Amino acid sequence: VSLQMMKHAWDNYKRYAWGLNELKPISKQGHSSNLFGNIQGATIVDALDTLYIMEMKEEFKEAKEWVEKNLDFNVNAEISVFEVNIRFVGGLLSAYYLSGEEVFRKKAVELGEKLLPAFNTPTGIPWALLNIKSGIGRNWPWASGGSSILAEFGTLHLEFVHLSHLSGNPVFAEKVMNIRKVLNRLDKPEGLYPNYLNPSSGQWGQHHVSIGGLGDSFYEYLLKAWLMSDKTDEEGKKMYYDAVQAIETHLIRKSSGGLTYIAEWKGGLLEHKMGHLTCFAGGMFALGADGAPNDKTGHHIELGAEIARTCHESYDRTSMKLGPEAFRFDGGVEAIATRQNEKYYILRPEVIETYMYMWRLTHDPKYRQWGWEAVEALEKHCRVDGGYSGIRDVYNNHESHDDVQQSFFLSETLKYLYLLFSEDDLLPFEHWVFNTEAHPLPVLHKDDGNKEENQK
Ligand code: DMJ
């Protein structure tokens, strides 16, 4: 089924928005997000590995030809370093490792080089935004105290380690190792990492902590850096398990109805709200269970299972059976969005991602059932003639479509669905880690420097 869904999403993108970043499936035209500046083709690059894995050979070939002929980074564009890294660098790296086609390696390294000026700050903590022509960077105007964002500068590690591996140039890995050095020197309030860090002063901005937006994939990349290093990166490992310990103590709570959730922390006060983005953490806890210190393996799996259950409830308690952007555990509700501007669903993957990890790690059939419920809901409410669209209010009985087919729907949501219903030996966890945009990167095995081995 996910293959049919991919075909529908891809064919319509191709028909109405080919070469542009994303598709507007209702108005049947291209959609340009300013996150990528003038870089074009986000959907193509994000979808390459999904096409490959689903064995959509014709489509993969036309996507590759587009990359060869049209993917151009010599543009005057201000881009989000994080978004371009996870979608474009990550997408190109995976396409290279899966297919072995040199063009993807070349383009990934070329783009990586374009991103390097972002690190020209007093601390080496990169800017959020970079003009890839002039090399001038800056931060989001809304970020506390001119800060860079934890989830942005903390989500470069996996790709940059691979860029050094593939180019033979150590500079990429050095840049991301330095980020850790800066973080390790700093005092952390209650052992937690605030979402804001000023790249000039090296000081935290507001003490807001989140495992959802602004924080999320920083934690994910600590764990995955350790796994991707064939468990040799002890620093990443320690930072991950220490962070999880602090998260458990200060952010994880149980509702009176028995649902475990991860709250947000604002200078010591808890906001009892969990974002859809935070739901990825169920899969992360389960993936990290194996290495958990002090015999805590079972506990981390259980934590993953509880987060999966809570996130499933957030879907089940809507009329469309698709989860809201954020849900609350206060004012007499549990796992329900109470604010109008938190009731939307934009084809996000995190809940399905967690089902996929839980399925692989436990084989409890309920995760496939829950994934199937999501497929039915997507088909019923998000599928339109011209592709797939997000929904403005999942509690309503009538769809109001937002008219965007997000590129991560093809790279993540559909890929995780496909993996959820595949055998475990498709991209096995011993050999692959997924970047935060679901692009698989090979584990760099310590006993062989040779690439072929890593492609098993
Ligand atoms: C994706 O770009 C990535 O998963 C990122 O980590 C968070 N936001 C979207 C999906 O929701």
CSV table of C-alpha atoms and ligand atoms in Angstrom, one decimal:
chain,number,residue,atom,x,y,z
A,1,VAL,CA,0.0,0.0,0.0
A,2,SER,CA,2.7,2.5,0.9
A,3,LEU,CA,4.2,1.8,-2.6
A,4,GLN,CA,0.9,2.8,-4.2
A,5,MET,CA,0.8,5.9,-1.9
A,6,MET,CA,4.4,6.8,-3.0
A,7,LYS,CA,3.4,6.4,-6.6
A,8,HIS,CA,0.5,8.8,-6.2
A,9,ALA,CA,2.6,11.3,-4.3
A,10,TRP,CA,5.4,11.1,-6.8
A,11,ASP,CA,3.4,11.1,-10.0
A,12,ASN,CA,1.5,14.2,-9.0
A,13,TYR,CA,4.7,16.0,-7.9
A,14,LYS,CA,6.1,15.1,-11.3
A,15,ARG,CA,3.0,16.2,-13.2
A,16,TYR,CA,2.5,19.5,-11.5
A,17,ALA,CA,5.6,20.6,-9.7
A,18,TRP,CA,8.6,18.9,-11.3
A,19,GLY,CA,11.9,20.4,-10.3
A,20,LEU,CA,10.3,22.7,-7.7
A,21,ASN,CA,10.6,22.1,-4.0
A,22,GLU,CA,7.2,20.8,-3.1
A,23,LEU,CA,3.8,20.2,-4.6
A,24,LYS,CA,0.5,22.0,-3.8
A,25,PRO,CA,-1.8,19.1,-4.3
A,26,ILE,CA,-5.1,21.1,-4.3
A,27,SER,CA,-4.0,23.9,-6.6
A,28,LYS,CA,-1.8,21.5,-8.5
A,29,GLN,CA,1.2,23.7,-8.8
A,30,GLY,CA,4.7,24.1,-7.2
A,31,HIS,CA,5.3,25.2,-3.6
A,32,SER,CA,8.4,27.0,-2.6
A,33,SER,CA,9.5,27.1,1.0
A,34,ASN,CA,12.0,29.7,2.0
A,35,LEU,CA,13.8,27.1,4.0
A,36,PHE,CA,15.7,26.1,0.9
A,37,GLY,CA,16.3,29.5,-0.6
A,38,ASN,CA,16.6,29.1,-4.4
A,39,ILE,CA,17.8,25.6,-4.1
A,40,GLN,CA,15.3,23.6,-6.0
A,41,GLY,CA,14.1,20.0,-6.1
A,42,ALA,CA,13.7,19.3,-2.4
A,43,THR,CA,11.0,16.6,-3.1
A,44,ILE,CA,13.3,14.9,-5.6
A,45,VAL,CA,16.3,14.7,-3.4
A,46,ASP,CA,14.3,13.8,-0.3
A,47,ALA,CA,12.5,11.0,-2.2
A,48,LEU,CA,15.5,9.4,-3.9
A,49,ASP,CA,16.2,6.7,-1.3
A,50,THR,CA,12.5,5.9,-0.9
A,51,LEU,CA,12.2,5.3,-4.6
A,52,TYR,CA,15.3,3.1,-4.5
A,53,ILE,CA,14.1,1.1,-1.5
A,54,MET,CA,10.6,0.6,-3.0
A,55,GLU,CA,12.3,-0.5,-6.2
A,56,MET,CA,10.6,2.2,-8.3
A,57,LYS,CA,13.4,2.0,-10.8
A,58,GLU,CA,12.0,4.2,-13.6
A,59,GLU,CA,11.3,6.9,-11.1
A,60,PHE,CA,14.7,6.6,-9.4
A,61,LYS,CA,16.3,7.0,-12.8
A,62,GLU,CA,14.4,10.1,-13.8
A,63,ALA,CA,15.2,11.6,-10.3
A,64,LYS,CA,18.9,10.8,-10.8
A,65,GLU,CA,18.9,12.5,-14.2
A,66,TRP,CA,17.3,15.6,-12.7
A,67,VAL,CA,20.0,15.7,-10.0
A,68,GLU,CA,22.7,15.3,-12.7
A,69,LYS,CA,21.4,18.0,-14.9
A,70,ASN,CA,19.6,20.5,-12.7
A,71,LEU,CA,20.6,20.3,-9.0
A,72,ASP,CA,22.6,23.5,-8.6
A,73,PHE,CA,24.1,25.0,-5.5
A,74,ASN,CA,25.7,28.0,-7.2
A,75,VAL,CA,22.8,30.2,-6.4
A,76,ASN,CA,22.4,33.4,-4.5
A,77,ALA,CA,20.3,32.0,-1.7
A,78,GLU,CA,19.8,32.3,2.0
A,79,ILE,CA,19.1,28.8,3.3
A,80,SER,CA,18.4,27.0,6.6
A,81,VAL,CA,21.6,25.1,7.3
A,82,PHE,CA,19.7,22.4,9.3
A,83,GLU,CA,17.0,21.9,6.7
A,84,VAL,CA,19.4,21.7,3.8
A,85,ASN,CA,21.7,19.4,5.7
A,86,ILE,CA,19.0,16.9,6.7
A,87,ARG,CA,17.1,16.8,3.5
A,88,PHE,CA,19.7,17.6,0.7
A,89,VAL,CA,23.0,16.4,2.2
A,90,GLY,CA,21.3,13.5,3.9
A,91,GLY,CA,19.2,12.6,0.8
A,92,LEU,CA,22.3,12.6,-1.4
A,93,LEU,CA,24.4,10.6,0.9
A,94,SER,CA,21.8,7.9,1.2
A,95,ALA,CA,21.2,7.8,-2.5
A,96,TYR,CA,25.0,7.4,-2.9
A,97,TYR,CA,25.3,4.6,-0.4
A,98,LEU,CA,22.3,2.7,-1.7
A,99,SER,CA,23.0,3.0,-5.4
A,100,GLY,CA,26.8,3.6,-5.6
A,101,GLU,CA,26.2,6.3,-8.2
A,102,GLU,CA,29.1,8.8,-8.0
A,103,VAL,CA,27.0,11.8,-8.9
A,104,PHE,CA,25.3,11.7,-5.5
A,105,ARG,CA,28.6,11.6,-3.6
A,106,LYS,CA,30.0,14.5,-5.6
A,107,LYS,CA,26.9,16.7,-5.0
A,108,ALA,CA,26.8,15.8,-1.3
A,109,VAL,CA,30.4,16.9,-0.8
A,110,GLU,CA,29.9,20.0,-3.0
A,111,LEU,CA,26.9,21.0,-0.9
A,112,GLY,CA,28.8,20.2,2.4
A,113,GLU,CA,31.5,22.6,1.3
A,114,LYS,CA,28.9,25.4,0.7
A,115,LEU,CA,27.7,25.0,4.3
A,116,LEU,CA,31.1,25.3,5.9
A,117,PRO,CA,31.1,29.2,6.2
A,118,ALA,CA,28.1,28.8,8.7
A,119,PHE,CA,30.7,27.7,11.3
A,120,ASN,CA,32.6,31.0,11.1
A,121,THR,CA,31.4,32.2,14.5
A,122,PRO,CA,33.5,33.0,17.6
A,123,THR,CA,32.6,29.6,19.2
A,124,GLY,CA,32.2,27.5,16.0
A,125,ILE,CA,28.6,27.0,16.8
A,126,PRO,CA,27.0,27.5,13.4
A,127,TRP,CA,24.5,30.1,12.3
A,128,ALA,CA,21.0,28.9,11.5
A,129,LEU,CA,20.8,30.8,8.2
A,130,LEU,CA,23.5,31.1,5.6
A,131,ASN,CA,23.8,32.8,2.3
A,132,ILE,CA,25.5,30.2,0.3
A,133,LYS,CA,26.8,32.7,-2.2
A,134,SER,CA,28.3,35.3,0.1
A,135,GLY,CA,29.0,32.9,3.0
A,136,ILE,CA,27.3,35.4,5.4
A,137,GLY,CA,25.4,33.8,8.2
A,138,ARG,CA,22.9,35.0,10.8
A,139,ASN,CA,20.3,33.6,13.2
A,140,TRP,CA,16.6,33.5,13.2
A,141,PRO,CA,15.3,36.9,14.3
A,142,TRP,CA,12.9,35.3,16.7
A,143,ALA,CA,15.5,33.2,18.5
A,144,SER,CA,16.1,34.1,22.1
A,145,GLY,CA,19.1,36.5,22.5
A,146,GLY,CA,20.5,36.0,19.0
A,147,SER,CA,21.0,32.3,19.7
A,148,SER,CA,21.5,29.3,17.4
A,149,ILE,CA,19.0,26.5,18.0
A,150,LEU,CA,20.0,23.2,19.7
A,151,ALA,CA,18.0,21.0,17.3
A,152,GLU,CA,19.6,22.8,14.3
A,153,PHE,CA,23.3,22.9,15.2
A,154,GLY,CA,22.9,19.5,17.0
A,155,THR,CA,21.7,17.8,13.9
A,156,LEU,CA,24.6,17.9,11.6
A,157,HIS,CA,26.8,15.3,13.2
A,158,LEU,CA,25.9,12.1,11.2
A,159,GLU,CA,26.0,13.8,7.8
A,160,PHE,CA,29.2,15.6,8.5
A,161,VAL,CA,31.0,12.5,9.7
A,162,HIS,CA,30.0,10.8,6.4
A,163,LEU,CA,31.1,13.8,4.4
A,164,SER,CA,34.6,13.5,5.9
A,165,HIS,CA,34.5,9.8,5.3
A,166,LEU,CA,33.6,10.2,1.7
A,167,SER,CA,35.7,13.2,0.8
A,168,GLY,CA,38.8,12.3,2.8
A,169,ASN,CA,38.6,15.8,4.2
A,170,PRO,CA,38.6,15.9,8.0
A,171,VAL,CA,37.2,19.4,8.2
A,172,PHE,CA,33.5,18.3,8.3
A,173,ALA,CA,34.0,16.0,11.2
A,174,GLU,CA,36.1,18.6,13.0
A,175,LYS,CA,33.4,21.1,12.8
A,176,VAL,CA,30.8,18.9,14.5
A,177,MET,CA,33.2,17.5,17.1
A,178,ASN,CA,33.8,21.1,18.1
A,179,ILE,CA,30.1,21.6,18.7
A,180,ARG,CA,30.2,18.8,21.3
A,181,LYS,CA,33.3,20.4,22.9
A,182,VAL,CA,31.5,23.7,23.4
A,183,LEU,CA,28.5,21.9,24.9
A,184,ASN,CA,30.6,19.8,27.2
A,185,ARG,CA,32.3,22.9,28.6
A,186,LEU,CA,29.0,24.5,29.6
A,187,ASP,CA,27.0,24.1,32.8
A,188,LYS,CA,23.7,22.5,32.1
A,189,PRO,CA,20.7,23.5,34.3
A,190,GLU,CA,19.7,20.3,36.1
A,191,GLY,CA,21.7,18.4,33.5
A,192,LEU,CA,19.3,19.6,30.7
A,193,TYR,CA,20.2,21.3,27.5
A,194,PRO,CA,18.4,24.6,26.8
A,195,ASN,CA,17.2,25.0,23.2
A,196,TYR,CA,19.1,28.3,22.7
A,197,LEU,CA,22.8,28.9,22.6
A,198,ASN,CA,24.5,32.1,21.5
A,199,PRO,CA,27.2,31.4,18.9
A,200,SER,CA,29.2,34.6,19.8
A,201,SER,CA,29.2,34.5,23.6
A,202,GLY,CA,28.9,30.7,24.0
A,203,GLN,CA,26.2,31.3,26.6
A,204,TRP,CA,22.7,29.7,26.8
A,205,GLY,CA,19.7,31.9,25.8
A,206,GLN,CA,16.4,31.3,27.5
A,207,HIS,CA,16.3,28.1,29.7
A,208,HIS,CA,13.7,26.4,27.6
A,209,VAL,CA,14.1,22.6,27.2
A,210,SER,CA,12.2,20.5,24.7
A,211,ILE,CA,12.3,17.0,23.3
A,212,GLY,CA,10.1,18.3,20.5
A,213,GLY,CA,10.6,21.3,18.3
A,214,LEU,CA,13.9,23.2,18.8
A,215,GLY,CA,15.5,20.3,20.8
A,216,ASP,CA,14.4,16.9,19.4
A,217,SER,CA,17.0,15.7,16.9
A,218,PHE,CA,20.0,16.9,19.0
A,219,TYR,CA,19.2,14.0,21.4
A,220,GLU,CA,18.5,11.6,18.5
A,221,TYR,CA,21.9,12.4,16.9
A,222,LEU,CA,23.9,11.7,20.1
A,223,LEU,CA,22.5,8.2,20.2
A,224,LYS,CA,22.8,7.6,16.5
A,225,ALA,CA,26.4,9.0,16.4
A,226,TRP,CA,27.3,6.3,18.8
A,227,LEU,CA,25.5,3.6,16.9
A,228,MET,CA,26.9,4.8,13.5
A,229,SER,CA,30.4,4.7,14.9
A,230,ASP,CA,29.9,0.9,15.6
A,231,LYS,CA,29.6,1.9,19.3
A,232,THR,CA,33.1,3.4,19.5
A,233,ASP,CA,31.9,7.0,20.1
A,234,GLU,CA,31.9,6.9,23.8
A,235,GLU,CA,31.4,10.6,24.2
A,236,GLY,CA,28.2,10.5,22.2
A,237,LYS,CA,27.0,7.6,24.2
A,238,LYS,CA,27.6,9.3,27.5
A,239,MET,CA,26.0,12.5,26.5
A,240,TYR,CA,22.9,10.6,25.3
A,241,TYR,CA,22.3,8.5,28.4
A,242,ASP,CA,23.1,11.4,30.7
A,243,ALA,CA,20.6,13.5,28.8
A,244,VAL,CA,17.9,10.8,29.0
A,245,GLN,CA,18.4,10.5,32.7
A,246,ALA,CA,17.8,14.3,33.2
A,247,ILE,CA,14.8,14.1,30.8
A,248,GLU,CA,13.3,11.3,32.9
A,249,THR,CA,13.8,13.1,36.1
A,250,HIS,CA,12.5,16.5,35.0
A,251,LEU,CA,10.3,16.2,31.9
A,252,ILE,CA,8.6,12.8,31.8
A,253,ARG,CA,5.3,12.6,33.7
A,254,LYS,CA,2.3,10.3,33.9
A,255,SER,CA,-1.2,11.7,33.5
A,256,SER,CA,-4.0,10.7,36.0
A,257,GLY,CA,-5.4,8.5,33.2
A,258,GLY,CA,-2.1,6.7,33.1
A,259,LEU,CA,-0.5,8.1,29.9
A,260,THR,CA,3.2,8.8,30.0
A,261,TYR,CA,4.2,12.1,28.3
A,262,ILE,CA,7.2,14.3,27.9
A,263,ALA,CA,6.5,17.9,29.0
A,264,GLU,CA,8.3,21.1,28.1
A,265,TRP,CA,10.5,22.8,30.7
A,266,LYS,CA,10.7,26.6,31.0
A,267,GLY,CA,13.2,27.8,33.5
A,268,GLY,CA,12.1,25.1,36.0
A,269,LEU,CA,8.4,25.2,35.3
A,270,LEU,CA,6.6,22.5,33.3
A,271,GLU,CA,4.3,23.1,30.5
A,272,HIS,CA,2.2,20.0,30.2
A,273,LYS,CA,2.2,19.9,26.5
A,274,MET,CA,3.7,17.4,24.0
A,275,GLY,CA,4.3,18.1,20.4
A,276,HIS,CA,3.7,15.7,17.5
A,277,LEU,CA,7.5,16.1,16.9
A,278,THR,CA,8.2,14.8,20.4
A,279,CYS,CA,6.6,11.4,19.5
A,280,PHE,CA,9.8,10.4,17.7
A,281,ALA,CA,11.3,9.9,21.2
A,282,GLY,CA,9.4,6.6,21.6
A,283,GLY,CA,11.4,5.1,18.8
A,284,MET,CA,14.6,6.7,20.1
A,285,PHE,CA,14.3,5.3,23.6
A,286,ALA,CA,13.6,1.8,22.2
A,287,LEU,CA,16.6,2.1,19.8
A,288,GLY,CA,18.8,3.1,22.6
A,289,ALA,CA,17.6,0.5,25.0
A,290,ASP,CA,20.3,-2.0,24.2
A,291,GLY,CA,23.1,0.1,25.4
A,292,ALA,CA,21.4,1.5,28.4
A,293,PRO,CA,23.6,1.6,31.5
A,294,ASN,CA,22.7,-0.1,34.9
A,295,ASP,CA,20.5,-2.9,33.5
A,296,LYS,CA,18.0,-0.4,32.2
A,297,THR,CA,17.4,-2.1,28.8
A,298,GLY,CA,13.9,-3.2,29.6
A,299,HIS,CA,13.1,0.1,31.2
A,300,HIS,CA,14.0,2.0,28.0
A,301,ILE,CA,11.9,-0.3,25.8
A,302,GLU,CA,9.0,0.2,28.2
A,303,LEU,CA,9.4,3.9,28.0
A,304,GLY,CA,9.4,3.7,24.2
A,305,ALA,CA,6.2,1.6,24.4
A,306,GLU,CA,4.5,4.1,26.7
A,307,ILE,CA,5.3,7.0,24.5
A,308,ALA,CA,4.0,5.1,21.5
A,309,ARG,CA,0.8,4.4,23.3
A,310,THR,CA,0.3,8.0,24.3
A,311,CYS,CA,1.0,9.2,20.8
A,312,HIS,CA,-1.5,6.6,19.4
A,313,GLU,CA,-4.0,8.0,21.9
A,314,SER,CA,-3.4,11.5,20.5
A,315,TYR,CA,-4.4,10.1,17.1
A,316,ASP,CA,-7.3,8.0,18.4
A,317,ARG,CA,-8.9,10.9,20.2
A,318,THR,CA,-9.4,13.0,17.1
A,319,SER,CA,-12.3,12.5,14.6
A,320,MET,CA,-9.9,11.9,11.7
A,321,LYS,CA,-7.6,9.5,13.6
A,322,LEU,CA,-4.6,11.7,12.7
A,323,GLY,CA,-2.7,13.4,15.5
A,324,PRO,CA,-2.6,17.1,16.2
A,325,GLU,CA,0.5,19.2,16.1
A,326,ALA,CA,0.5,19.5,19.9
A,327,PHE,CA,-1.6,18.0,22.7
A,328,ARG,CA,-2.0,18.8,26.3
A,329,PHE,CA,-2.3,17.2,29.7
A,330,ASP,CA,-3.9,20.0,31.7
A,331,GLY,CA,-7.2,21.8,32.1
A,332,GLY,CA,-9.0,18.4,32.3
A,333,VAL,CA,-7.8,16.9,29.0
A,334,GLU,CA,-5.3,14.2,28.1
A,335,ALA,CA,-3.6,13.8,24.8
A,336,ILE,CA,-5.9,16.4,23.1
A,337,ALA,CA,-5.2,19.7,21.4
A,338,THR,CA,-7.1,22.5,23.1
A,339,ARG,CA,-5.8,25.5,21.0
A,340,GLN,CA,-7.1,26.0,17.5
A,341,ASN,CA,-3.6,26.7,16.2
A,342,GLU,CA,-2.4,23.3,17.5
A,343,LYS,CA,-5.0,21.1,15.8
A,344,TYR,CA,-3.4,20.7,12.4
A,345,TYR,CA,-1.6,17.7,10.9
A,346,ILE,CA,1.0,18.3,8.2
A,347,LEU,CA,1.7,14.7,7.1
A,348,ARG,CA,4.3,14.4,9.8
A,349,PRO,CA,6.1,11.0,10.3
A,350,GLU,CA,7.1,10.9,14.0
A,351,VAL,CA,4.3,8.6,15.3
A,352,ILE,CA,4.7,6.1,12.5
A,353,GLU,CA,8.5,6.3,12.9
A,354,THR,CA,8.0,5.2,16.6
A,355,TYR,CA,5.6,2.4,15.5
A,356,MET,CA,8.3,1.2,13.1
A,357,TYR,CA,11.0,1.1,15.8
A,358,MET,CA,8.7,-0.5,18.3
A,359,TRP,CA,7.7,-3.1,15.8
A,360,ARG,CA,11.2,-4.0,14.8
A,361,LEU,CA,12.4,-4.2,18.4
A,362,THR,CA,9.4,-6.0,20.0
A,363,HIS,CA,7.4,-7.5,17.2
A,364,ASP,CA,4.2,-6.7,19.1
A,365,PRO,CA,1.5,-6.8,16.3
A,366,LYS,CA,-0.3,-3.8,17.7
A,367,TYR,CA,2.3,-1.5,16.1
A,368,ARG,CA,1.4,-2.8,12.7
A,369,GLN,CA,-2.3,-2.3,13.5
A,370,TRP,CA,-1.7,1.2,14.6
A,371,GLY,CA,0.3,1.9,11.5
A,372,TRP,CA,-2.6,0.5,9.4
A,373,GLU,CA,-5.0,2.8,11.2
A,374,ALA,CA,-2.8,5.7,10.1
A,375,VAL,CA,-2.7,4.4,6.5
A,376,GLU,CA,-6.5,4.3,6.4
A,377,ALA,CA,-6.8,7.8,7.9
A,378,LEU,CA,-4.2,9.2,5.4
A,379,GLU,CA,-6.1,7.6,2.5
A,380,LYS,CA,-9.4,8.9,3.7
A,381,HIS,CA,-8.5,12.5,4.7
A,382,CYS,CA,-5.2,13.5,3.2
A,383,ARG,CA,-5.3,11.9,-0.2
A,384,VAL,CA,-6.7,14.1,-2.9
A,385,ASP,CA,-6.6,14.0,-6.7
A,386,GLY,CA,-3.4,15.9,-6.9
A,387,GLY,CA,-1.4,14.1,-4.2
A,388,TYR,CA,-1.5,14.2,-0.4
A,389,SER,CA,-2.3,17.3,1.7
A,390,GLY,CA,-2.1,18.3,5.3
A,391,ILE,CA,-5.3,19.0,7.3
A,392,ARG,CA,-6.1,22.2,9.3
A,393,ASP,CA,-8.2,20.6,12.0
A,394,VAL,CA,-8.1,16.9,12.8
A,395,TYR,CA,-11.0,17.3,15.3
A,396,ASN,CA,-13.4,18.5,12.5
A,397,ASN,CA,-15.5,16.1,10.5
A,398,HIS,CA,-14.8,17.9,7.3
A,399,GLU,CA,-11.4,18.3,5.8
A,400,SER,CA,-9.9,21.7,5.4
A,401,HIS,CA,-6.8,21.0,3.4
A,402,ASP,CA,-3.6,23.1,3.8
A,403,ASP,CA,-2.6,22.4,0.2
A,404,VAL,CA,1.0,21.3,0.9
A,405,GLN,CA,2.6,17.9,0.2
A,406,GLN,CA,5.6,18.1,2.5
A,407,SER,CA,8.8,16.6,1.1
A,408,PHE,CA,9.2,14.7,4.4
A,409,PHE,CA,6.0,12.8,3.6
A,410,LEU,CA,7.9,11.0,0.8
A,411,SER,CA,11.2,10.7,2.6
A,412,GLU,CA,9.9,9.7,6.0
A,413,THR,CA,6.2,9.0,6.5
A,414,LEU,CA,5.9,6.7,3.5
A,415,LYS,CA,9.4,5.1,4.0
A,416,TYR,CA,8.6,4.3,7.7
A,417,LEU,CA,5.3,2.8,6.7
A,418,TYR,CA,7.0,0.7,4.1
A,419,LEU,CA,9.6,-0.5,6.6
A,420,LEU,CA,6.9,-1.2,9.2
A,421,PHE,CA,5.3,-3.7,6.8
A,422,SER,CA,8.6,-5.2,5.5
A,423,GLU,CA,10.9,-7.8,6.9
A,424,ASP,CA,13.6,-6.8,9.4
A,425,ASP,CA,16.4,-7.5,6.9
A,426,LEU,CA,15.5,-4.5,4.8
A,427,LEU,CA,18.0,-1.9,6.1
A,428,PRO,CA,18.8,-3.8,9.3
A,429,PHE,CA,19.6,-1.7,12.3
A,430,GLU,CA,23.0,-3.4,12.7
A,431,HIS,CA,24.2,-1.8,9.5
A,432,TRP,CA,22.1,1.4,9.0
A,433,VAL,CA,21.1,4.4,11.0
A,434,PHE,CA,18.4,6.8,9.8
A,435,ASN,CA,19.1,10.5,9.8
A,436,THR,CA,16.4,12.7,11.2
A,437,GLU,CA,14.8,12.9,7.7
A,438,ALA,CA,14.8,9.1,7.5
A,439,HIS,CA,17.7,8.9,5.2
A,440,PRO,CA,19.7,5.7,5.9
A,441,LEU,CA,23.4,6.1,6.5
A,442,PRO,CA,25.7,3.0,6.9
A,443,VAL,CA,27.3,2.2,10.2
A,444,LEU,CA,31.0,2.7,9.9
A,445,HIS,CA,32.2,-0.7,11.0
A,446,LYS,CA,35.4,-0.6,13.0
A,447,ASP,CA,36.9,-3.7,11.5
A,448,ASP,CA,36.7,-2.7,7.9
A,449,GLY,CA,37.3,0.7,6.3
A,450,ASN,CA,35.8,-0.6,3.1
A,451,LYS,CA,32.6,0.8,1.7
A,452,GLU,CA,31.2,-2.3,0.0
A,453,GLU,CA,31.1,-4.1,3.4
A,454,ASN,CA,29.1,-1.2,4.8
A,455,GLN,CA,26.5,-1.5,2.1
A,456,LYS,CA,25.3,-4.9,3.2
B,1,DMJ,C1,11.4,16.6,9.3
B,1,DMJ,O1,12.1,17.5,8.5
B,1,DMJ,C2,12.4,15.9,10.3
B,1,DMJ,O2,11.9,14.8,10.8
B,1,DMJ,C3,12.8,16.8,11.4
B,1,DMJ,O3,13.6,16.2,12.3
B,1,DMJ,C4,11.5,17.3,12.1
B,1,DMJ,N1,10.5,17.9,11.2
B,1,DMJ,C5,10.2,17.1,9.9
B,1,DMJ,C6,9.1,16.2,10.1
B,1,DMJ,O4,8.1,16.4,10.9
